[in-house]
PDB file of C-alpha atoms and ligand atoms in Angstrom:
ATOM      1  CA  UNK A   1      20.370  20.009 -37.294  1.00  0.00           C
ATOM      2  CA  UNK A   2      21.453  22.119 -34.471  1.00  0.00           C
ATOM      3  CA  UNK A   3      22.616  19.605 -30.960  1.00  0.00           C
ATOM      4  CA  UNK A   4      22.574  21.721 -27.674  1.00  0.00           C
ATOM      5  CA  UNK A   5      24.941  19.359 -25.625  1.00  0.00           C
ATOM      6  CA  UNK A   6      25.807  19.947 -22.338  1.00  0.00           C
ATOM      7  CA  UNK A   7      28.979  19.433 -20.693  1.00  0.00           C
ATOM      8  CA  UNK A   8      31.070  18.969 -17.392  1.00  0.00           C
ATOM      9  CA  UNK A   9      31.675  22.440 -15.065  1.00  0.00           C
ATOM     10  CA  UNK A  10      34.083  21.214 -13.114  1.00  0.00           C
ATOM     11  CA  UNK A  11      34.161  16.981 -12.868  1.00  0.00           C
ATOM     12  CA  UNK A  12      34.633  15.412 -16.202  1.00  0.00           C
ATOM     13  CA  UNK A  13      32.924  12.570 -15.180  1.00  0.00           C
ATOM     14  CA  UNK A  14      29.953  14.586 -15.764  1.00  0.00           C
ATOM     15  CA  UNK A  15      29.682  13.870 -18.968  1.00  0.00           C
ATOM     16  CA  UNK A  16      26.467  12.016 -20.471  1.00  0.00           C
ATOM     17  CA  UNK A  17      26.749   8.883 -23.153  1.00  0.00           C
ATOM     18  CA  UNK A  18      24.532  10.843 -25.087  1.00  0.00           C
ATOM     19  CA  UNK A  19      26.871  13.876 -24.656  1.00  0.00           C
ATOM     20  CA  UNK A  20      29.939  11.485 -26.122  1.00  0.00           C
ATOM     21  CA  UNK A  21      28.052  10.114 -28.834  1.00  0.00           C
ATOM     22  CA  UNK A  22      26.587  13.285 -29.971  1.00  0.00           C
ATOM     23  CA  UNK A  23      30.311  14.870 -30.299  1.00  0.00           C
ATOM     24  CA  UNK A  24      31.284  11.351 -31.757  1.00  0.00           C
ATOM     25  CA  UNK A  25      28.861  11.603 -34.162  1.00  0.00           C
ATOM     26  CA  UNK A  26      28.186  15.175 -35.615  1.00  0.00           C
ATOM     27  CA  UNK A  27      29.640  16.578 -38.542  1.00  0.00           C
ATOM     28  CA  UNK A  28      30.975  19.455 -36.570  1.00  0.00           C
ATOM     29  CA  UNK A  29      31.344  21.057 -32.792  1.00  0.00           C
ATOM     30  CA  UNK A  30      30.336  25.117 -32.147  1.00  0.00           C
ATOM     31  CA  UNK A  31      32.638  25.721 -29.393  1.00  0.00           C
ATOM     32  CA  UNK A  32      32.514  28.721 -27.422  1.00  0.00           C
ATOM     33  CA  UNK A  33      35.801  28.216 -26.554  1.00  0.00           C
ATOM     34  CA  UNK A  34      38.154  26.300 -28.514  1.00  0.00           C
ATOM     35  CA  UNK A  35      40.832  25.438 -25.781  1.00  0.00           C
ATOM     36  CA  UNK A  36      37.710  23.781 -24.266  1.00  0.00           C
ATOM     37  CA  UNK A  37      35.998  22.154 -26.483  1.00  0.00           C
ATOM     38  CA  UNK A  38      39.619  20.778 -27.332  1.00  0.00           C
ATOM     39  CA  UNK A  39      40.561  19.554 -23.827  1.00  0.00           C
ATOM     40  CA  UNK A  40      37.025  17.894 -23.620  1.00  0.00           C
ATOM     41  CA  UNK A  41      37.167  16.398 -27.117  1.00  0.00           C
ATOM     42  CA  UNK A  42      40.332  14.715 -26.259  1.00  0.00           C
ATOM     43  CA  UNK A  43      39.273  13.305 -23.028  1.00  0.00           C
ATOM     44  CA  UNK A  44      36.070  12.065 -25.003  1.00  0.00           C
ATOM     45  CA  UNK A  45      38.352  10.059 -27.083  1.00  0.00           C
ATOM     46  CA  UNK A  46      41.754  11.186 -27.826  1.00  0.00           C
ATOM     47  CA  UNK A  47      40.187  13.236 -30.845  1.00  0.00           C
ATOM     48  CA  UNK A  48      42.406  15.644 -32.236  1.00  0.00           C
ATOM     49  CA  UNK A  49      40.840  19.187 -33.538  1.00  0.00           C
ATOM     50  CA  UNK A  50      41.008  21.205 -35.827  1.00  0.00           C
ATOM     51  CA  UNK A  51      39.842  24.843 -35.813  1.00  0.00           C
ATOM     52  CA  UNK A  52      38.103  26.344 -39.447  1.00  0.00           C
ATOM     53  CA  UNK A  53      36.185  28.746 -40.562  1.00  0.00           C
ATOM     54  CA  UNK A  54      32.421  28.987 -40.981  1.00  0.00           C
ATOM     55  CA  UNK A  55      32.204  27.448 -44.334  1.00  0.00           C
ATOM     56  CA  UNK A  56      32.758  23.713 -44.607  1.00  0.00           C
ATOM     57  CA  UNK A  57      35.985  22.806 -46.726  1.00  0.00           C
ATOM     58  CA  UNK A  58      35.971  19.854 -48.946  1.00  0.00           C
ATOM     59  CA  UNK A  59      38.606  18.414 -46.961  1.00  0.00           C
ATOM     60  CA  UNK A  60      36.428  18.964 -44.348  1.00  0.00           C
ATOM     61  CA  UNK A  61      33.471  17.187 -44.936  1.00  0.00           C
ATOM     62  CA  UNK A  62      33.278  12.969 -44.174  1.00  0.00           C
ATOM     63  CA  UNK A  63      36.031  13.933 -41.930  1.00  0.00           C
ATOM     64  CA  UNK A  64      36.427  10.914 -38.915  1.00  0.00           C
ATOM     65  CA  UNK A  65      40.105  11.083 -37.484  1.00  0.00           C
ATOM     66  CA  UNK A  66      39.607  15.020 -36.631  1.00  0.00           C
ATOM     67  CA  UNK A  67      36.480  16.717 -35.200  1.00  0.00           C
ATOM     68  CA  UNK A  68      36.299  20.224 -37.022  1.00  0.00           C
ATOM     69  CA  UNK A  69      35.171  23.347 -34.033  1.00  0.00           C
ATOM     70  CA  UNK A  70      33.773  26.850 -35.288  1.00  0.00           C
ATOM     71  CA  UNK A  71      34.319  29.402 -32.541  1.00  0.00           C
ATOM     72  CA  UNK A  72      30.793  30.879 -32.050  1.00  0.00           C
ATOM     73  CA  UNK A  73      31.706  33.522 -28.978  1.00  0.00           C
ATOM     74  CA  UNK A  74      30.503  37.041 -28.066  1.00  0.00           C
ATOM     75  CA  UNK A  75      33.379  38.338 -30.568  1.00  0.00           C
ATOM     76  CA  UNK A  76      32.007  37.137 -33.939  1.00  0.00           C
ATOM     77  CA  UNK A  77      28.446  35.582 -33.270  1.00  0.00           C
ATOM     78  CA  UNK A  78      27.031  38.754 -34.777  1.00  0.00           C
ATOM     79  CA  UNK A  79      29.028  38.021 -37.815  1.00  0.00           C
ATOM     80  CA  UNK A  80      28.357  34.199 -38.279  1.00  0.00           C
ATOM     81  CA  UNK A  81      25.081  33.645 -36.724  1.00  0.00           C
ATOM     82  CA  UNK A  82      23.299  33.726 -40.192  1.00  0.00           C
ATOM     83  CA  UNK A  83      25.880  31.496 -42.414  1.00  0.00           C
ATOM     84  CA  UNK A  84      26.151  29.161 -39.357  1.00  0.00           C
ATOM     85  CA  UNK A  85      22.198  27.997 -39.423  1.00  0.00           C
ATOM     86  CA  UNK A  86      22.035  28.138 -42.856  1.00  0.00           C
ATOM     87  CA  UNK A  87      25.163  25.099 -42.922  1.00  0.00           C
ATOM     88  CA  UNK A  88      23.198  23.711 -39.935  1.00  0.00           C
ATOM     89  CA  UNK A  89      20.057  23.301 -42.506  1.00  0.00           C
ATOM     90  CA  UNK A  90      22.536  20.951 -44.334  1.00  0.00           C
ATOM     91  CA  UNK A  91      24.743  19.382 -41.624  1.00  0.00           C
ATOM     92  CA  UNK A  92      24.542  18.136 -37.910  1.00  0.00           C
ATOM     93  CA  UNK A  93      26.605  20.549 -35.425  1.00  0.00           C
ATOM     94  CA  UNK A  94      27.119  20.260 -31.737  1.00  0.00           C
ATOM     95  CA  UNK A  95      26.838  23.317 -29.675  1.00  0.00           C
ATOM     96  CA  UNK A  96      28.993  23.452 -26.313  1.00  0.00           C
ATOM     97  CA  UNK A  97      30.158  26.509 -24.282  1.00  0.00           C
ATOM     98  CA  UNK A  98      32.542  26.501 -22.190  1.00  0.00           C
ATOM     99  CA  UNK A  99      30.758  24.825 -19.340  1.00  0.00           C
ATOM    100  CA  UNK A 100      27.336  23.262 -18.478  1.00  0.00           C
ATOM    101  CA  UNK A 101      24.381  23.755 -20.675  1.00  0.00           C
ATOM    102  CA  UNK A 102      24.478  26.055 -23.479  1.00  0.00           C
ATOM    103  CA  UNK A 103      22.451  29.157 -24.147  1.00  0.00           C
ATOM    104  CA  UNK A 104      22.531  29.916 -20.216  1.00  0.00           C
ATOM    105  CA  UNK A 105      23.685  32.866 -19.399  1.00  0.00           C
ATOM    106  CA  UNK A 106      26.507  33.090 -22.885  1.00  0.00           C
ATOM    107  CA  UNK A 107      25.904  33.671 -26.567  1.00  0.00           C
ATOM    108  CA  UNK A 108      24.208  29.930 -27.573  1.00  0.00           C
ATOM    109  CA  UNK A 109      20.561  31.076 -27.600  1.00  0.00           C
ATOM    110  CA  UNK A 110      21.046  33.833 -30.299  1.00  0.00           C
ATOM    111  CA  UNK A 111      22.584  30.531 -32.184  1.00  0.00           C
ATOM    112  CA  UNK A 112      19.003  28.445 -31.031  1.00  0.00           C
ATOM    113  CA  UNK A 113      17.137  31.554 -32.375  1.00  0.00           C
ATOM    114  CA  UNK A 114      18.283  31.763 -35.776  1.00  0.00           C
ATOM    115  CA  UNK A 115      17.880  28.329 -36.109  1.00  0.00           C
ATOM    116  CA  UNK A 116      14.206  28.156 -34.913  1.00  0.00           C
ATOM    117  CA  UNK A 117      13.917  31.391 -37.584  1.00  0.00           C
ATOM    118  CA  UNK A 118      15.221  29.124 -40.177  1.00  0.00           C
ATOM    119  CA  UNK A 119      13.563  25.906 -39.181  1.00  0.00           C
ATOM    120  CA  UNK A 120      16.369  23.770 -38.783  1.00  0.00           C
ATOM    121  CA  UNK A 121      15.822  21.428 -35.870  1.00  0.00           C
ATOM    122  CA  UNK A 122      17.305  21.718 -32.543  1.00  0.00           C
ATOM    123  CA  UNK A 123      17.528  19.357 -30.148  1.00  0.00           C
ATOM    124  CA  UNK A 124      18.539  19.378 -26.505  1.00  0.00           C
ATOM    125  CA  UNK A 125      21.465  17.246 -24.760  1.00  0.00           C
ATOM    126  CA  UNK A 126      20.393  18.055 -21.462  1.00  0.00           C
ATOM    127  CA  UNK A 127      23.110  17.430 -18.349  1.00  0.00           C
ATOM    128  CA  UNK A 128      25.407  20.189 -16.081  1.00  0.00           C
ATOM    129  CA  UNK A 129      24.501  23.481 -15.287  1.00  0.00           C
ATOM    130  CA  UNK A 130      25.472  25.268 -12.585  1.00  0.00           C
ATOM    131  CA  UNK A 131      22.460  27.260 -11.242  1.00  0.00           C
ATOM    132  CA  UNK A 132      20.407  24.058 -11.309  1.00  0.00           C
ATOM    133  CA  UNK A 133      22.907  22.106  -9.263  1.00  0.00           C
ATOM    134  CA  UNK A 134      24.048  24.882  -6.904  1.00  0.00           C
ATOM    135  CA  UNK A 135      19.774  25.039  -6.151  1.00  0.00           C
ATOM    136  CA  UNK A 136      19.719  21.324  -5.418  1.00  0.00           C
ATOM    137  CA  UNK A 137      22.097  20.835  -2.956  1.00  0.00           C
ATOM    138  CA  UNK A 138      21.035  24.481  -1.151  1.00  0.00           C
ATOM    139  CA  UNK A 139      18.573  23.756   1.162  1.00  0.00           C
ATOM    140  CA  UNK A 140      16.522  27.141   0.196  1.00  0.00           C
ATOM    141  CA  UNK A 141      12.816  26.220  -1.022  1.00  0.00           C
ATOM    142  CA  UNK A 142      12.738  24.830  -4.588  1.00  0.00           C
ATOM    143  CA  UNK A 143       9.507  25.339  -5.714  1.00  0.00           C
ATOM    144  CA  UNK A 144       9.634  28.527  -7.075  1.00  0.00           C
ATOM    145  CA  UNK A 145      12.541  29.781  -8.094  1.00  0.00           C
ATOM    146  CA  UNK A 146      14.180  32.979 -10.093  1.00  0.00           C
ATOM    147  CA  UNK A 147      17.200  32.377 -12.245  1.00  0.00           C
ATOM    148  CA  UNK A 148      19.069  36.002 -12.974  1.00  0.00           C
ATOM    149  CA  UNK A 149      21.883  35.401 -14.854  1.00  0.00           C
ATOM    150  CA  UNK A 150      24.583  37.920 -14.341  1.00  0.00           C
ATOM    151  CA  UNK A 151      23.317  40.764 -12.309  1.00  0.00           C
ATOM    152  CA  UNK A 152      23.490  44.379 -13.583  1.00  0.00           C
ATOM    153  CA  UNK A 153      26.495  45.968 -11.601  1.00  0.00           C
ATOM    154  CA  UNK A 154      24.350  48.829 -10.002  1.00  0.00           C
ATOM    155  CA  UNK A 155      23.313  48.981  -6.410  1.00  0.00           C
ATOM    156  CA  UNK A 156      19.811  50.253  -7.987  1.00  0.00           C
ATOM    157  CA  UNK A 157      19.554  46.907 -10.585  1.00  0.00           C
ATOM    158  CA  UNK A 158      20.921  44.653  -7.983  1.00  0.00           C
ATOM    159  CA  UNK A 159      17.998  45.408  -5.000  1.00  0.00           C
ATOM    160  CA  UNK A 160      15.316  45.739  -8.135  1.00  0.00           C
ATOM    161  CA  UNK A 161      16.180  42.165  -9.874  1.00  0.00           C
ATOM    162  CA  UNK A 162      16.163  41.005  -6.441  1.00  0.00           C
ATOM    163  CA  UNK A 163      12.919  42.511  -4.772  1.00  0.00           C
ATOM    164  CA  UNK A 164      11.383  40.932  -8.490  1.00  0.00           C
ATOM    165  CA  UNK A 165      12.170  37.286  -6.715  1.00  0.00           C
ATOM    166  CA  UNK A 166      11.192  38.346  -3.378  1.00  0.00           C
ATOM    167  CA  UNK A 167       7.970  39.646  -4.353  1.00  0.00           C
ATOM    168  CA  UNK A 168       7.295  36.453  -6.141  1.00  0.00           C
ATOM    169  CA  UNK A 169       8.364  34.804  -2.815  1.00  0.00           C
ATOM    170  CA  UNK A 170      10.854  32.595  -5.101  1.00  0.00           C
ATOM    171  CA  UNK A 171      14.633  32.003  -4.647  1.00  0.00           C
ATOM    172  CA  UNK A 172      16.476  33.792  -6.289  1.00  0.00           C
ATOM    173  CA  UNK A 173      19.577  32.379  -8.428  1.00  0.00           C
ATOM    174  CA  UNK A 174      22.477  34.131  -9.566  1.00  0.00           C
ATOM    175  CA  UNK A 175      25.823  34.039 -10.953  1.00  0.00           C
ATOM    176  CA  UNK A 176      28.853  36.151  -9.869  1.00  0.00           C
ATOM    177  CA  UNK A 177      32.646  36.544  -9.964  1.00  0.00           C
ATOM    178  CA  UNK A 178      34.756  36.477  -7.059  1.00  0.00           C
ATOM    179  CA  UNK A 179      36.076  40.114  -7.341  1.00  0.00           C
ATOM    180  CA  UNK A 180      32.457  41.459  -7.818  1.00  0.00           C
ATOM    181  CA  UNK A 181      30.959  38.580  -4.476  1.00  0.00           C
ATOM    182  CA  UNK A 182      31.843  41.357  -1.440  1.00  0.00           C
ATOM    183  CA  UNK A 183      30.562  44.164  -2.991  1.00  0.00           C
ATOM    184  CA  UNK A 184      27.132  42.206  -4.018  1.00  0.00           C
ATOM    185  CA  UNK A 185      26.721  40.896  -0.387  1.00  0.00           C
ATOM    186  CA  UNK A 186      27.157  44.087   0.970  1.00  0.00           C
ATOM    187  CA  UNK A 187      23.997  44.996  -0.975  1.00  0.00           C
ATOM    188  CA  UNK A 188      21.956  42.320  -0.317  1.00  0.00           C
ATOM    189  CA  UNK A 189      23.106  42.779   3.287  1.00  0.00           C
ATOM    190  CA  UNK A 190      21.185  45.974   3.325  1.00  0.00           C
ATOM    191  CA  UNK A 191      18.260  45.602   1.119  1.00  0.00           C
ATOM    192  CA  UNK A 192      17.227  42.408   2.560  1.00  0.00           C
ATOM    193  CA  UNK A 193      19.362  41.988   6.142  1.00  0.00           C
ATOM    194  CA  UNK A 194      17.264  39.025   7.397  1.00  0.00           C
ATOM    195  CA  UNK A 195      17.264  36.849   4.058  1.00  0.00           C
ATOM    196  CA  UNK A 196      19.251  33.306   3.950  1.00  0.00           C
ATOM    197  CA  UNK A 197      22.174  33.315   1.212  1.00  0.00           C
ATOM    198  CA  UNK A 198      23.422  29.871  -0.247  1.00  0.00           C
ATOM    199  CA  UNK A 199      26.940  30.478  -2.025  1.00  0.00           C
ATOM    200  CA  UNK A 200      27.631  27.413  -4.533  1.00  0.00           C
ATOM    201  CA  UNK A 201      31.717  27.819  -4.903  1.00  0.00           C
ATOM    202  CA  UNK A 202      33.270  25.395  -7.275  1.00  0.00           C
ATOM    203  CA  UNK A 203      30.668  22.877  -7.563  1.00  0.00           C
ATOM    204  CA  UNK A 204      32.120  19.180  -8.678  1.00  0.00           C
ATOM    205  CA  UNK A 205      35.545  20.285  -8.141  1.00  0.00           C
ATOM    206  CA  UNK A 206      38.098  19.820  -5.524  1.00  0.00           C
ATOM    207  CA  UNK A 207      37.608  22.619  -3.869  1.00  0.00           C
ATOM    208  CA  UNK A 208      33.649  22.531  -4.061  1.00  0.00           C
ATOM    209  CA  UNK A 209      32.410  24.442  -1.199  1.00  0.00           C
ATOM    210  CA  UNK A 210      28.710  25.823   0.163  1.00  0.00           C
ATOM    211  CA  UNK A 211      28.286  28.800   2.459  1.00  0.00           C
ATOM    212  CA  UNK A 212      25.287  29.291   3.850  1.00  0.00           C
ATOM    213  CA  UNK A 213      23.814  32.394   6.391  1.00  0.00           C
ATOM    214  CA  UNK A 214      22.456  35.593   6.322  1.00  0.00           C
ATOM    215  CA  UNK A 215      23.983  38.016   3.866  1.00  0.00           C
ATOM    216  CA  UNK A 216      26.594  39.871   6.707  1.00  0.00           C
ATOM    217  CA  UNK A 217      27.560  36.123   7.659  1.00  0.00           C
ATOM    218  CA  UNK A 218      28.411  35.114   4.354  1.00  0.00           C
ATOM    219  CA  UNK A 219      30.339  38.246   3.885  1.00  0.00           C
ATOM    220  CA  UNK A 220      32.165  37.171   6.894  1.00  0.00           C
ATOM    221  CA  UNK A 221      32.668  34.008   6.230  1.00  0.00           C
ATOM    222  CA  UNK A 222      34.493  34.907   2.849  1.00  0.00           C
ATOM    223  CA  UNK A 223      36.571  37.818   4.077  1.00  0.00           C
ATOM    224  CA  UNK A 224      38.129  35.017   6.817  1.00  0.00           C
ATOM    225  CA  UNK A 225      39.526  33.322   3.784  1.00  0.00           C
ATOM    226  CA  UNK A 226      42.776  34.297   2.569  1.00  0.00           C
ATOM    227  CA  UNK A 227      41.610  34.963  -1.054  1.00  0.00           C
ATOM    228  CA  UNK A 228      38.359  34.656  -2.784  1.00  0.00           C
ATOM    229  CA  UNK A 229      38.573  32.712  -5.676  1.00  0.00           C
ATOM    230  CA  UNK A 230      36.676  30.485  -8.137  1.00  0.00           C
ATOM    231  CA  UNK A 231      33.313  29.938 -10.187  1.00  0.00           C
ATOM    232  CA  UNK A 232      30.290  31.202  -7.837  1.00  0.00           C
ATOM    233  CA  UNK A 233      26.853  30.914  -8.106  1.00  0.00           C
ATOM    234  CA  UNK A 234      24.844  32.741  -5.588  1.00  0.00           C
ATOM    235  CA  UNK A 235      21.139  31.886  -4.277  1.00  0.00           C
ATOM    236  CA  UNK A 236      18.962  33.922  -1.995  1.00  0.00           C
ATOM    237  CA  UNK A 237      15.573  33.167  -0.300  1.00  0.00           C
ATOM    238  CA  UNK A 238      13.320  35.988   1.273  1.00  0.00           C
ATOM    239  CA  UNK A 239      11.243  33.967   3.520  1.00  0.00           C
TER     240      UNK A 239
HETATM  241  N1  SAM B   1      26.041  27.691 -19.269  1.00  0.00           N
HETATM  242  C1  SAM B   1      26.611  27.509 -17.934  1.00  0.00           C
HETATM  243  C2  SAM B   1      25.756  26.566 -17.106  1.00  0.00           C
HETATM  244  O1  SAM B   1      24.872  25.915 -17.652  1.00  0.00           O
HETATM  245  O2  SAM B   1      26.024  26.419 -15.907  1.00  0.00           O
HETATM  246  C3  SAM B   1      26.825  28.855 -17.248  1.00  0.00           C
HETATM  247  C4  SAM B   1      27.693  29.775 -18.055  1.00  0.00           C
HETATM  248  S1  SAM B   1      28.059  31.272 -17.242  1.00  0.00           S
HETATM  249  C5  SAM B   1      28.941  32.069 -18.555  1.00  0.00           C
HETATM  250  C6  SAM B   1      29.388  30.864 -16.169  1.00  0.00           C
HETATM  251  C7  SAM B   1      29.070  31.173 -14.699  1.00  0.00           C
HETATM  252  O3  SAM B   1      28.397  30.052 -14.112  1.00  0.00           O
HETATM  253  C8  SAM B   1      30.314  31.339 -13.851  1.00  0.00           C
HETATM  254  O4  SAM B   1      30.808  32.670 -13.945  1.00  0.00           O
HETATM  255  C9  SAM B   1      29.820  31.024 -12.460  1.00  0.00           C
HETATM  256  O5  SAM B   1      29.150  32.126 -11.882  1.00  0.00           O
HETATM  257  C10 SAM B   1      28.808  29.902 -12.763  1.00  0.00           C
HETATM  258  N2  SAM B   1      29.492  28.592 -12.659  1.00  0.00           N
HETATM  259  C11 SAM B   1      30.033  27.882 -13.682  1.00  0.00           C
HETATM  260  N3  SAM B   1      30.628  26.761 -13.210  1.00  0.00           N
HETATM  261  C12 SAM B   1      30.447  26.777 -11.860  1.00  0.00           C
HETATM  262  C13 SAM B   1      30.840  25.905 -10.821  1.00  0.00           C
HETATM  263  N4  SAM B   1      31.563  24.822 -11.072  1.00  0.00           N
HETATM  264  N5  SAM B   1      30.484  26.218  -9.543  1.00  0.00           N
HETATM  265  C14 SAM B   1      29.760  27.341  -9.288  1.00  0.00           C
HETATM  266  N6  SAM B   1      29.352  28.203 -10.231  1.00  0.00           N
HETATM  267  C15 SAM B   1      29.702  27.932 -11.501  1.00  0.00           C
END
């Protein structure tokens, strides 16, 4: 059986009881990240890990004082995907990335669809994720809305992704990096001048932050600061 558990992006008092008990109780954690999955493990409960390969070890198996973790990352998924579900027809593993809910926007669904190929359950853990959260403290209309992932890094993918959402008069929800924020504003800024922009920066950490204002006064608002840093996700409504 395949768990998709979701976990803290920031505050790790995020976590669900369902979440802990899950990672408690399965016979093995798909990280994509080990240094994560280790630092969350050992808040969860002083856990120590282990990393191993694919293939369970006998020494492995009925393990309780150490929680084993596969690495299952853009590197090697291609590689593993196919031995991974066919241990998952035989053993409970938990998916986490290396924030909020798996399969968004990182390597976990291509996990989710070999599993569904090979009918071996999956079941959701559902809790953080940063699009969701970033959309519910915005203010922008909620009813409809677009999630985009990552952009394309084009000026021509950017304005077509985006006239997509405003032609379906939803909000629009990205992700983007701090280096890559300026640039992206400056196109928005001219494709669609009048639209209101919601940046989400840090959400449920200390430095959590939301900008909100046309595209040019979001711009502005980031270039007073004296670096731009930190996890961003970026929502924009055309009405
Ligand atoms: N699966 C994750 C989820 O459910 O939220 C998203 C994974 S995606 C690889 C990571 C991107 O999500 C970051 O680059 C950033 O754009 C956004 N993100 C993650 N944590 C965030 C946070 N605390 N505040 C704002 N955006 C965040």
């Amino acid at each position: 059986m395949l768990y998709i558990v979701a976990t803290p992006i920031g505050n790790m008092g995020d976590i669900t009881l369902r979440a802990i008990e899950t990672l408690k109780r399965c016979d093995f954690v798909i990280a994509e990240n080990p240094g994560y999955s280790r630092r969350l493990l050992q808040y969860i409960d002083g856990l120590s890990v282990r990393t191993a390969s694919v293939i369970a070890s006998n020494d492995s198996v009925g393990m309780t004082a150490k929680k084993e973790v596969v690495q299952f990352a853009e590197h090697n998924e291609q590689q593993i995907v196919k031995e991974l579900a066919r241990r998952l027809s035989k053993q409970d593993g938990a998916l986490i990335t290396d924030a909020g809910t798996p399969g968004i926007s990182d390597p976990g669904f291509r996990l989710v669809r070999e599993c569904v190929k090979e009918n071996v359950q999956v079941i959701p853990f559902p809790g953080p994720n940063a699009a969701i959260a970033a959309l519910s403290a915005s203010g922008l209309p909620t009813d409809k809305f677009l999630f985009l992932g990552f952009l394309q890094k084009t000026v021509s993918k950017t304005v077509e992704a985006l006239q997509f959402a405003a032609n379906a008069e939803a909000t629009a929800i990205f992700y983007e990096s701090p280096e890559r924020i300026l640039k992206t504003l400056s196109y928005i800024s001219n494709a669609f001048p009048s639209s209101q922009v919601v940046i989400a920066r840090e959400l449920t950490k200390m430095h959590e932050e939301f900008i909100r204002g046309t595209p040019t006064q979001v711009s502005d608002a980031l270039k007073d600061k004296p670096s731009i840093k930190g996890e961003f996700t970026v929502m924009i409504s055309f009405k």
